[in-house]
Amino acid sequence: MALSFIEPFGYEHGWRDIVNDVTFDIDERRPDTYTTVVWESTDTVSLALGQNLRVQAKTSDPFRKAITPVPGTDITFHGSGTIAASLSRHSGQSTTISITAIGGPVTITRIQLRATAVPAVRAIKVSAADSVSIERHGLRSNPDDAPWANANDARAVAQLFLAHYAQRRPSVQLRLVSSDREHLLQILQRTISDLITIRHSELGLYADFHVESIEHTIARMPADEETGAGCEQRVHYATLGCERTGLVVPTNPFTFDVDGRGFDDGVFDPTAADDPTQVFIFDHPEQGRFDHGRFGT
């Protein structure tokens, strides 16, 4: 079913999102074979009968198999009552210790948490690069990290980055208005990662895109001020942010005066076609030369 969208229609070529070099600094961790004190507090806290205390224990390294604090061993206190303790979780990098005074008031002077620590034993660097993309677009490094990933996970993330972003992925923003039942259904039923086909004649665009973001807006449309006809109405529209699916990148783009890339061998290159640094420009000292500038769309 073909549906129409309204202006504004945003289009980005995708040059800014290219990533062809990925490097992650990874801390390789290994769990200890013994239990140690991974966190402690020496703050003094007084609890009345039945009063509950919740303390967040955050450690420098992740931990496993945390032991529920034992009164008298992990929790030092005095008073006419006793205490009951529990943990919100037994692994991670933080947990909440809940302490309740039972039988009378108590004063707590020390709390500790015992667990099996998972410290970093060495730091390694995981790298991956796409040489074809680097030659074509220059070096474009990924600025983000991969927290809590091990070496194998980091390599997988790096390969996914290169597979997805080594070549440009144009993105668009379009608006659908609930002008009829079909458009309203599209607005309500679209979800993230849906595959849709977008056609824009003026841009020569006719391709498949994945929905990356959805923003719903309900706006008030005033009545006609000149004629006084009609009444104020509410209009529901959605702005879809979409990214194009994988582009087919030719290995032999057409280039004038280069053996093997002429009329019988070269192919038109949609990836380089809109690149302002490579497209053919008349009278340009570099891009105006037949063996440098490439055809544009």
PDB file of C-alpha atoms in Angstrom:
ATOM      1  CA  MET A   1       0.000   0.000   0.000  1.00  0.00           C
ATOM      2  CA  ALA A   2       1.422   3.368  -1.039  1.00  0.00           C
ATOM      3  CA  LEU A   3       0.985   6.117   1.553  1.00  0.00           C
ATOM      4  CA  SER A   4       1.972   9.769   1.349  1.00  0.00           C
ATOM      5  CA  PHE A   5       4.027  11.834   3.803  1.00  0.00           C
ATOM      6  CA  ILE A   6       4.247  15.592   4.282  1.00  0.00           C
ATOM      7  CA  GLU A   7       7.045  18.130   4.545  1.00  0.00           C
ATOM      8  CA  PRO A   8       9.456  18.634   6.102  1.00  0.00           C
ATOM      9  CA  PHE A   9      11.373  15.658   4.725  1.00  0.00           C
ATOM     10  CA  GLY A  10      14.877  15.421   6.147  1.00  0.00           C
ATOM     11  CA  TYR A  11      17.684  13.616   4.328  1.00  0.00           C
ATOM     12  CA  GLU A  12      21.225  12.904   5.515  1.00  0.00           C
ATOM     13  CA  HIS A  13      23.776  11.291   3.203  1.00  0.00           C
ATOM     14  CA  GLY A  14      25.311   9.318   6.063  1.00  0.00           C
ATOM     15  CA  TRP A  15      28.914  10.465   5.636  1.00  0.00           C
ATOM     16  CA  ARG A  16      29.180  11.545   9.281  1.00  0.00           C
ATOM     17  CA  ASP A  17      28.158   8.096  10.566  1.00  0.00           C
ATOM     18  CA  ILE A  18      30.806   6.063   8.746  1.00  0.00           C
ATOM     19  CA  VAL A  19      32.911   3.870  11.065  1.00  0.00           C
ATOM     20  CA  ASN A  20      35.722   1.823   9.523  1.00  0.00           C
ATOM     21  CA  ASP A  21      38.154   1.515  12.432  1.00  0.00           C
ATOM     22  CA  VAL A  22      37.116   0.104  15.810  1.00  0.00           C
ATOM     23  CA  THR A  23      39.312  -0.272  18.884  1.00  0.00           C
ATOM     24  CA  PHE A  24      38.226  -1.338  22.361  1.00  0.00           C
ATOM     25  CA  ASP A  25      40.321  -1.405  25.535  1.00  0.00           C
ATOM     26  CA  ILE A  26      39.144  -4.472  27.440  1.00  0.00           C
ATOM     27  CA  ASP A  27      39.841  -5.448  31.040  1.00  0.00           C
ATOM     28  CA  GLU A  28      40.111  -9.220  31.137  1.00  0.00           C
ATOM     29  CA  ARG A  29      38.678 -10.379  34.476  1.00  0.00           C
ATOM     30  CA  ARG A  30      39.010 -13.614  36.381  1.00  0.00           C
ATOM     31  CA  PRO A  31      37.085 -14.518  39.586  1.00  0.00           C
ATOM     32  CA  ASP A  32      39.074 -15.195  42.743  1.00  0.00           C
ATOM     33  CA  THR A  33      38.900 -18.676  44.237  1.00  0.00           C
ATOM     34  CA  TYR A  34      38.276 -17.392  47.763  1.00  0.00           C
ATOM     35  CA  THR A  35      35.878 -15.083  49.596  1.00  0.00           C
ATOM     36  CA  THR A  36      37.078 -11.685  50.792  1.00  0.00           C
ATOM     37  CA  VAL A  37      35.608  -8.477  52.189  1.00  0.00           C
ATOM     38  CA  VAL A  38      34.702  -6.457  49.075  1.00  0.00           C
ATOM     39  CA  TRP A  39      32.997  -3.534  50.864  1.00  0.00           C
ATOM     40  CA  GLU A  40      32.674  -2.121  54.388  1.00  0.00           C
ATOM     41  CA  SER A  41      31.352   0.890  56.272  1.00  0.00           C
ATOM     42  CA  THR A  42      32.213   2.160  59.748  1.00  0.00           C
ATOM     43  CA  ASP A  43      29.415   4.718  60.011  1.00  0.00           C
ATOM     44  CA  THR A  44      27.434   4.629  63.269  1.00  0.00           C
ATOM     45  CA  VAL A  45      23.666   4.256  62.846  1.00  0.00           C
ATOM     46  CA  SER A  46      21.021   3.865  65.567  1.00  0.00           C
ATOM     47  CA  LEU A  47      17.791   1.966  64.860  1.00  0.00           C
ATOM     48  CA  ALA A  48      14.623   1.937  66.940  1.00  0.00           C
ATOM     49  CA  LEU A  49      12.575  -1.229  67.364  1.00  0.00           C
ATOM     50  CA  GLY A  50      11.246  -2.315  63.956  1.00  0.00           C
ATOM     51  CA  GLN A  51      13.125   0.396  62.076  1.00  0.00           C
ATOM     52  CA  ASN A  52      14.700  -0.624  58.761  1.00  0.00           C
ATOM     53  CA  LEU A  53      18.023   0.551  57.308  1.00  0.00           C
ATOM     54  CA  ARG A  54      18.903   0.198  53.614  1.00  0.00           C
ATOM     55  CA  VAL A  55      22.561   0.612  52.665  1.00  0.00           C
ATOM     56  CA  GLN A  56      23.886   0.465  49.112  1.00  0.00           C
ATOM     57  CA  ALA A  57      27.195  -1.376  48.888  1.00  0.00           C
ATOM     58  CA  LYS A  58      29.056  -0.424  45.710  1.00  0.00           C
ATOM     59  CA  THR A  59      32.372  -2.154  45.019  1.00  0.00           C
ATOM     60  CA  SER A  60      35.325  -1.208  42.840  1.00  0.00           C
ATOM     61  CA  ASP A  61      35.322  -4.628  41.103  1.00  0.00           C
ATOM     62  CA  PRO A  62      32.368  -6.873  40.250  1.00  0.00           C
ATOM     63  CA  PHE A  63      31.642  -9.697  42.688  1.00  0.00           C
ATOM     64  CA  ARG A  64      29.933 -13.083  42.804  1.00  0.00           C
ATOM     65  CA  LYS A  65      28.358 -15.288  45.484  1.00  0.00           C
ATOM     66  CA  ALA A  66      27.869 -12.496  48.012  1.00  0.00           C
ATOM     67  CA  ILE A  67      27.106 -13.746  51.542  1.00  0.00           C
ATOM     68  CA  THR A  68      24.132 -12.282  53.377  1.00  0.00           C
ATOM     69  CA  PRO A  69      25.691 -10.291  56.270  1.00  0.00           C
ATOM     70  CA  VAL A  70      25.790 -12.290  59.494  1.00  0.00           C
ATOM     71  CA  PRO A  71      24.989 -10.367  62.723  1.00  0.00           C
ATOM     72  CA  GLY A  72      28.027 -10.306  64.969  1.00  0.00           C
ATOM     73  CA  THR A  73      30.384 -11.257  62.117  1.00  0.00           C
ATOM     74  CA  ASP A  74      29.608  -8.865  59.258  1.00  0.00           C
ATOM     75  CA  ILE A  75      27.541  -6.398  61.292  1.00  0.00           C
ATOM     76  CA  THR A  76      28.895  -5.056  64.580  1.00  0.00           C
ATOM     77  CA  PHE A  77      26.183  -3.655  66.881  1.00  0.00           C
ATOM     78  CA  HIS A  78      25.097  -3.252  70.489  1.00  0.00           C
ATOM     79  CA  GLY A  79      21.800  -2.603  72.263  1.00  0.00           C
ATOM     80  CA  SER A  80      18.868  -4.488  73.775  1.00  0.00           C
ATOM     81  CA  GLY A  81      17.671  -5.875  70.454  1.00  0.00           C
ATOM     82  CA  THR A  82      19.086  -7.890  67.592  1.00  0.00           C
ATOM     83  CA  ILE A  83      18.995  -7.505  63.820  1.00  0.00           C
ATOM     84  CA  ALA A  84      17.920  -9.321  60.645  1.00  0.00           C
ATOM     85  CA  ALA A  85      19.734  -8.678  57.350  1.00  0.00           C
ATOM     86  CA  SER A  86      19.115  -9.451  53.668  1.00  0.00           C
ATOM     87  CA  LEU A  87      20.643  -8.669  50.246  1.00  0.00           C
ATOM     88  CA  SER A  88      18.898  -7.397  47.140  1.00  0.00           C
ATOM     89  CA  ARG A  89      21.324  -9.335  44.905  1.00  0.00           C
ATOM     90  CA  HIS A  90      24.296 -11.666  45.288  1.00  0.00           C
ATOM     91  CA  SER A  91      26.337 -10.707  42.203  1.00  0.00           C
ATOM     92  CA  GLY A  92      27.137  -7.561  40.245  1.00  0.00           C
ATOM     93  CA  GLN A  93      28.964  -4.406  41.261  1.00  0.00           C
ATOM     94  CA  SER A  94      26.485  -3.155  43.815  1.00  0.00           C
ATOM     95  CA  THR A  95      23.840  -4.534  46.143  1.00  0.00           C
ATOM     96  CA  THR A  96      21.477  -3.167  48.784  1.00  0.00           C
ATOM     97  CA  ILE A  97      21.849  -4.428  52.352  1.00  0.00           C
ATOM     98  CA  SER A  98      18.599  -4.263  54.335  1.00  0.00           C
ATOM     99  CA  ILE A  99      18.868  -4.320  58.141  1.00  0.00           C
ATOM    100  CA  THR A 100      15.903  -4.391  60.548  1.00  0.00           C
ATOM    101  CA  ALA A 101      16.036  -3.954  64.333  1.00  0.00           C
ATOM    102  CA  ILE A 102      14.211  -6.776  66.161  1.00  0.00           C
ATOM    103  CA  GLY A 103      13.308  -7.041  69.864  1.00  0.00           C
ATOM    104  CA  GLY A 104      14.611  -3.604  70.773  1.00  0.00           C
ATOM    105  CA  PRO A 105      16.776  -0.658  69.647  1.00  0.00           C
ATOM    106  CA  VAL A 106      20.288  -1.263  68.341  1.00  0.00           C
ATOM    107  CA  THR A 107      23.295   0.823  67.377  1.00  0.00           C
ATOM    108  CA  ILE A 108      25.324  -0.356  64.371  1.00  0.00           C
ATOM    109  CA  THR A 109      29.001   0.593  64.226  1.00  0.00           C
ATOM    110  CA  ARG A 110      30.298  -1.512  61.316  1.00  0.00           C
ATOM    111  CA  ILE A 111      28.943  -3.311  58.237  1.00  0.00           C
ATOM    112  CA  GLN A 112      30.904  -5.425  55.760  1.00  0.00           C
ATOM    113  CA  LEU A 113      30.089  -7.468  52.671  1.00  0.00           C
ATOM    114  CA  ARG A 114      31.895 -10.703  51.853  1.00  0.00           C
ATOM    115  CA  ALA A 115      31.918 -12.093  48.313  1.00  0.00           C
ATOM    116  CA  THR A 116      34.100 -13.556  45.575  1.00  0.00           C
ATOM    117  CA  ALA A 117      35.715 -10.643  43.741  1.00  0.00           C
ATOM    118  CA  VAL A 118      36.189 -10.600  39.959  1.00  0.00           C
ATOM    119  CA  PRO A 119      39.244  -8.357  39.486  1.00  0.00           C
ATOM    120  CA  ALA A 120      40.924  -7.370  36.217  1.00  0.00           C
ATOM    121  CA  VAL A 121      43.989  -9.522  35.605  1.00  0.00           C
ATOM    122  CA  ARG A 122      45.203  -7.807  32.446  1.00  0.00           C
ATOM    123  CA  ALA A 123      44.230  -5.144  29.881  1.00  0.00           C
ATOM    124  CA  ILE A 124      44.003  -6.069  26.210  1.00  0.00           C
ATOM    125  CA  LYS A 125      43.204  -4.117  23.055  1.00  0.00           C
ATOM    126  CA  VAL A 126      40.716  -5.455  20.495  1.00  0.00           C
ATOM    127  CA  SER A 127      40.873  -3.863  17.038  1.00  0.00           C
ATOM    128  CA  ALA A 128      39.197  -4.321  13.674  1.00  0.00           C
ATOM    129  CA  ALA A 129      39.256  -2.240  10.497  1.00  0.00           C
ATOM    130  CA  ASP A 130      37.802  -2.192   6.988  1.00  0.00           C
ATOM    131  CA  SER A 131      40.666  -1.378   4.619  1.00  0.00           C
ATOM    132  CA  VAL A 132      38.363  -0.843   1.619  1.00  0.00           C
ATOM    133  CA  SER A 133      36.295   1.709   3.515  1.00  0.00           C
ATOM    134  CA  ILE A 134      39.418   3.445   4.853  1.00  0.00           C
ATOM    135  CA  GLU A 135      40.822   3.779   1.337  1.00  0.00           C
ATOM    136  CA  ARG A 136      37.495   5.071   0.073  1.00  0.00           C
ATOM    137  CA  HIS A 137      36.477   7.416   2.887  1.00  0.00           C
ATOM    138  CA  GLY A 138      39.548   7.940   5.041  1.00  0.00           C
ATOM    139  CA  LEU A 139      40.033   6.744   8.617  1.00  0.00           C
ATOM    140  CA  ARG A 140      36.820   7.004  10.668  1.00  0.00           C
ATOM    141  CA  SER A 141      37.259   5.675  14.206  1.00  0.00           C
ATOM    142  CA  ASN A 142      34.549   4.632  16.626  1.00  0.00           C
ATOM    143  CA  PRO A 143      34.559   6.928  19.701  1.00  0.00           C
ATOM    144  CA  ASP A 144      32.548   4.635  21.993  1.00  0.00           C
ATOM    145  CA  ASP A 145      33.598   1.944  24.464  1.00  0.00           C
ATOM    146  CA  ALA A 146      32.309  -1.572  25.082  1.00  0.00           C
ATOM    147  CA  PRO A 147      31.872  -1.674  28.879  1.00  0.00           C
ATOM    148  CA  TRP A 148      31.764  -5.091  30.562  1.00  0.00           C
ATOM    149  CA  ALA A 149      32.472  -6.920  27.296  1.00  0.00           C
ATOM    150  CA  ASN A 150      35.063  -9.670  27.238  1.00  0.00           C
ATOM    151  CA  ALA A 151      37.507 -10.061  24.357  1.00  0.00           C
ATOM    152  CA  ASN A 152      35.224 -12.302  22.285  1.00  0.00           C
ATOM    153  CA  ASP A 153      32.208 -10.041  22.796  1.00  0.00           C
ATOM    154  CA  ALA A 154      34.292  -6.981  21.883  1.00  0.00           C
ATOM    155  CA  ARG A 155      35.432  -8.618  18.628  1.00  0.00           C
ATOM    156  CA  ALA A 156      31.822  -9.432  17.771  1.00  0.00           C
ATOM    157  CA  VAL A 157      30.747  -5.834  18.505  1.00  0.00           C
ATOM    158  CA  ALA A 158      33.590  -4.503  16.351  1.00  0.00           C
ATOM    159  CA  GLN A 159      32.594  -6.728  13.423  1.00  0.00           C
ATOM    160  CA  LEU A 160      28.979  -5.602  13.743  1.00  0.00           C
ATOM    161  CA  PHE A 161      30.091  -1.957  13.695  1.00  0.00           C
ATOM    162  CA  LEU A 162      32.078  -2.500  10.506  1.00  0.00           C
ATOM    163  CA  ALA A 163      29.351  -4.549   8.828  1.00  0.00           C
ATOM    164  CA  HIS A 164      26.810  -1.833   9.563  1.00  0.00           C
ATOM    165  CA  TYR A 165      28.766   1.423   9.252  1.00  0.00           C
ATOM    166  CA  ALA A 166      31.849   0.823   7.102  1.00  0.00           C
ATOM    167  CA  GLN A 167      29.815   2.185   4.194  1.00  0.00           C
ATOM    168  CA  ARG A 168      27.467   5.104   4.509  1.00  0.00           C
ATOM    169  CA  ARG A 169      23.850   4.563   5.528  1.00  0.00           C
ATOM    170  CA  PRO A 170      21.627   7.458   4.424  1.00  0.00           C
ATOM    171  CA  SER A 171      18.964   8.415   6.953  1.00  0.00           C
ATOM    172  CA  VAL A 172      15.685  10.284   6.563  1.00  0.00           C
ATOM    173  CA  GLN A 173      12.999  11.843   8.703  1.00  0.00           C
ATOM    174  CA  LEU A 174       9.436  11.885   7.407  1.00  0.00           C
ATOM    175  CA  ARG A 175       6.050  12.815   8.824  1.00  0.00           C
ATOM    176  CA  LEU A 176       2.866  10.772   8.534  1.00  0.00           C
ATOM    177  CA  VAL A 177      -0.436  12.494   9.313  1.00  0.00           C
ATOM    178  CA  SER A 178      -3.593  10.656  10.334  1.00  0.00           C
ATOM    179  CA  SER A 179      -5.542  12.045   7.382  1.00  0.00           C
ATOM    180  CA  ASP A 180      -7.491   8.797   6.927  1.00  0.00           C
ATOM    181  CA  ARG A 181      -7.806   5.315   8.414  1.00  0.00           C
ATOM    182  CA  GLU A 182      -4.874   3.850   6.466  1.00  0.00           C
ATOM    183  CA  HIS A 183      -2.472   6.587   7.562  1.00  0.00           C
ATOM    184  CA  LEU A 184      -3.687   6.340  11.171  1.00  0.00           C
ATOM    185  CA  LEU A 185      -3.036   2.587  11.186  1.00  0.00           C
ATOM    186  CA  GLN A 186       0.490   3.174   9.883  1.00  0.00           C
ATOM    187  CA  ILE A 187       1.114   5.698  12.652  1.00  0.00           C
ATOM    188  CA  LEU A 188      -0.163   3.362  15.372  1.00  0.00           C
ATOM    189  CA  GLN A 189       1.338   0.108  14.096  1.00  0.00           C
ATOM    190  CA  ARG A 190       4.876   1.190  13.177  1.00  0.00           C
ATOM    191  CA  THR A 191       7.538  -0.087  15.571  1.00  0.00           C
ATOM    192  CA  ILE A 192      11.321   0.183  15.851  1.00  0.00           C
ATOM    193  CA  SER A 193      13.212  -1.964  13.266  1.00  0.00           C
ATOM    194  CA  ASP A 194      10.235  -2.180  10.876  1.00  0.00           C
ATOM    195  CA  LEU A 195      11.315  -2.353   7.237  1.00  0.00           C
ATOM    196  CA  ILE A 196       9.579   0.169   4.980  1.00  0.00           C
ATOM    197  CA  THR A 197      10.119   1.368   1.411  1.00  0.00           C
ATOM    198  CA  ILE A 198      10.484   5.127   0.913  1.00  0.00           C
ATOM    199  CA  ARG A 199      10.169   6.893  -2.423  1.00  0.00           C
ATOM    200  CA  HIS A 200      11.009  10.553  -3.023  1.00  0.00           C
ATOM    201  CA  SER A 201      10.940  11.528  -6.692  1.00  0.00           C
ATOM    202  CA  GLU A 202      12.817  14.830  -6.393  1.00  0.00           C
ATOM    203  CA  LEU A 203      15.743  13.137  -4.638  1.00  0.00           C
ATOM    204  CA  GLY A 204      15.647  10.110  -6.890  1.00  0.00           C
ATOM    205  CA  LEU A 205      15.204   8.037  -3.751  1.00  0.00           C
ATOM    206  CA  TYR A 206      13.550   4.625  -3.925  1.00  0.00           C
ATOM    207  CA  ALA A 207      14.946   2.234  -1.299  1.00  0.00           C
ATOM    208  CA  ASP A 208      14.254   0.155   1.802  1.00  0.00           C
ATOM    209  CA  PHE A 209      14.762   1.701   5.247  1.00  0.00           C
ATOM    210  CA  HIS A 210      14.603   0.466   8.819  1.00  0.00           C
ATOM    211  CA  VAL A 211      12.651   2.541  11.334  1.00  0.00           C
ATOM    212  CA  GLU A 212      15.111   3.766  13.995  1.00  0.00           C
ATOM    213  CA  SER A 213      12.955   6.217  15.964  1.00  0.00           C
ATOM    214  CA  ILE A 214       9.292   7.211  16.290  1.00  0.00           C
ATOM    215  CA  GLU A 215       7.960  10.460  17.728  1.00  0.00           C
ATOM    216  CA  HIS A 216       4.216  11.009  18.146  1.00  0.00           C
ATOM    217  CA  THR A 217       2.672  14.474  18.255  1.00  0.00           C
ATOM    218  CA  ILE A 218      -0.926  15.586  18.736  1.00  0.00           C
ATOM    219  CA  ALA A 219      -1.352  19.199  17.576  1.00  0.00           C
ATOM    220  CA  ARG A 220      -4.295  21.554  17.649  1.00  0.00           C
ATOM    221  CA  MET A 221      -5.380  22.912  14.274  1.00  0.00           C
ATOM    222  CA  PRO A 222      -7.275  26.234  14.589  1.00  0.00           C
ATOM    223  CA  ALA A 223     -10.451  27.008  12.695  1.00  0.00           C
ATOM    224  CA  ASP A 224     -10.323  29.081   9.512  1.00  0.00           C
ATOM    225  CA  GLU A 225      -9.891  32.665  10.783  1.00  0.00           C
ATOM    226  CA  GLU A 226     -10.997  34.321   7.521  1.00  0.00           C
ATOM    227  CA  THR A 227     -14.284  32.501   7.023  1.00  0.00           C
ATOM    228  CA  GLY A 228     -14.914  31.443  10.590  1.00  0.00           C
ATOM    229  CA  ALA A 229     -15.811  28.026   9.278  1.00  0.00           C
ATOM    230  CA  GLY A 230     -15.035  24.820  11.087  1.00  0.00           C
ATOM    231  CA  CYS A 231     -13.836  24.338  14.623  1.00  0.00           C
ATOM    232  CA  GLU A 232     -10.583  23.588  16.371  1.00  0.00           C
ATOM    233  CA  GLN A 233      -9.396  20.032  15.664  1.00  0.00           C
ATOM    234  CA  ARG A 234      -6.668  17.778  16.954  1.00  0.00           C
ATOM    235  CA  VAL A 235      -4.340  16.161  14.433  1.00  0.00           C
ATOM    236  CA  HIS A 236      -2.144  13.174  15.234  1.00  0.00           C
ATOM    237  CA  TYR A 237       1.079  12.762  13.275  1.00  0.00           C
ATOM    238  CA  ALA A 238       4.238  10.724  13.685  1.00  0.00           C
ATOM    239  CA  THR A 239       7.819  11.583  12.741  1.00  0.00           C
ATOM    240  CA  LEU A 240       9.775   8.509  11.676  1.00  0.00           C
ATOM    241  CA  GLY A 241      13.562   8.449  11.769  1.00  0.00           C
ATOM    242  CA  CYS A 242      14.741   5.810   9.288  1.00  0.00           C
ATOM    243  CA  GLU A 243      18.088   4.395   8.200  1.00  0.00           C
ATOM    244  CA  ARG A 244      18.690   2.771   4.844  1.00  0.00           C
ATOM    245  CA  THR A 245      19.422  -0.934   4.672  1.00  0.00           C
ATOM    246  CA  GLY A 246      22.814  -2.167   3.491  1.00  0.00           C
ATOM    247  CA  LEU A 247      24.154  -0.597   0.307  1.00  0.00           C
ATOM    248  CA  VAL A 248      25.711  -2.661  -2.447  1.00  0.00           C
ATOM    249  CA  VAL A 249      29.187  -1.175  -2.938  1.00  0.00           C
ATOM    250  CA  PRO A 250      30.786  -1.874  -6.334  1.00  0.00           C
ATOM    251  CA  THR A 251      34.397  -3.003  -6.231  1.00  0.00           C
ATOM    252  CA  ASN A 252      35.258  -1.327  -9.528  1.00  0.00           C
ATOM    253  CA  PRO A 253      33.749   2.177  -9.739  1.00  0.00           C
ATOM    254  CA  PHE A 254      33.754   3.809 -13.185  1.00  0.00           C
ATOM    255  CA  THR A 255      36.703   6.206 -13.603  1.00  0.00           C
ATOM    256  CA  PHE A 256      37.832   7.963 -16.811  1.00  0.00           C
ATOM    257  CA  ASP A 257      41.217   7.074 -18.286  1.00  0.00           C
ATOM    258  CA  VAL A 258      41.963   4.225 -15.850  1.00  0.00           C
ATOM    259  CA  ASP A 259      42.558   0.776 -17.360  1.00  0.00           C
ATOM    260  CA  GLY A 260      39.971  -1.730 -16.185  1.00  0.00           C
ATOM    261  CA  ARG A 261      37.537   0.984 -15.040  1.00  0.00           C
ATOM    262  CA  GLY A 262      36.365   2.292 -18.380  1.00  0.00           C
ATOM    263  CA  PHE A 263      33.082   1.923 -20.256  1.00  0.00           C
ATOM    264  CA  ASP A 264      33.477  -1.826 -20.689  1.00  0.00           C
ATOM    265  CA  ASP A 265      34.547  -2.603 -17.130  1.00  0.00           C
ATOM    266  CA  GLY A 266      33.688   0.104 -14.596  1.00  0.00           C
ATOM    267  CA  VAL A 267      30.303   0.434 -12.923  1.00  0.00           C
ATOM    268  CA  PHE A 268      28.524   3.463 -11.509  1.00  0.00           C
ATOM    269  CA  ASP A 269      29.259   3.886  -7.821  1.00  0.00           C
ATOM    270  CA  PRO A 270      26.274   4.997  -5.695  1.00  0.00           C
ATOM    271  CA  THR A 271      28.471   5.178  -2.603  1.00  0.00           C
ATOM    272  CA  ALA A 272      30.877   7.734  -4.089  1.00  0.00           C
ATOM    273  CA  ALA A 273      28.248   9.476  -6.188  1.00  0.00           C
ATOM    274  CA  ASP A 274      27.269  12.066  -3.589  1.00  0.00           C
ATOM    275  CA  ASP A 275      30.674  12.418  -1.942  1.00  0.00           C
ATOM    276  CA  PRO A 276      31.687  16.072  -2.418  1.00  0.00           C
ATOM    277  CA  THR A 277      35.363  15.089  -2.233  1.00  0.00           C
ATOM    278  CA  GLN A 278      35.137  12.614  -5.138  1.00  0.00           C
ATOM    279  CA  VAL A 279      32.398  13.767  -7.495  1.00  0.00           C
ATOM    280  CA  PHE A 280      33.419  15.220 -10.891  1.00  0.00           C
ATOM    281  CA  ILE A 281      33.475  19.053 -10.944  1.00  0.00           C
ATOM    282  CA  PHE A 282      34.262  21.042 -14.098  1.00  0.00           C
ATOM    283  CA  ASP A 283      37.276  23.369 -13.885  1.00  0.00           C
ATOM    284  CA  HIS A 284      38.320  21.971 -10.499  1.00  0.00           C
ATOM    285  CA  PRO A 285      42.122  21.500 -10.294  1.00  0.00           C
ATOM    286  CA  GLU A 286      41.800  17.927  -8.967  1.00  0.00           C
ATOM    287  CA  GLN A 287      38.200  16.700  -9.266  1.00  0.00           C
ATOM    288  CA  GLY A 288      37.900  18.150 -12.760  1.00  0.00           C
ATOM    289  CA  ARG A 289      40.518  15.732 -14.079  1.00  0.00           C
ATOM    290  CA  PHE A 290      39.224  12.655 -15.872  1.00  0.00           C
ATOM    291  CA  ASP A 291      41.288  10.234 -13.837  1.00  0.00           C
ATOM    292  CA  HIS A 292      40.152  11.672 -10.486  1.00  0.00           C
ATOM    293  CA  GLY A 293      36.539  12.918 -10.494  1.00  0.00           C
ATOM    294  CA  ARG A 294      33.710  10.361 -10.560  1.00  0.00           C
ATOM    295  CA  PHE A 295      30.197  10.556 -11.964  1.00  0.00           C
ATOM    296  CA  GLY A 296      27.480  11.826  -9.631  1.00  0.00           C
ATOM    297  CA  THR A 297      23.826  10.821  -9.563  1.00  0.00           C
TER     298      THR A 297
END
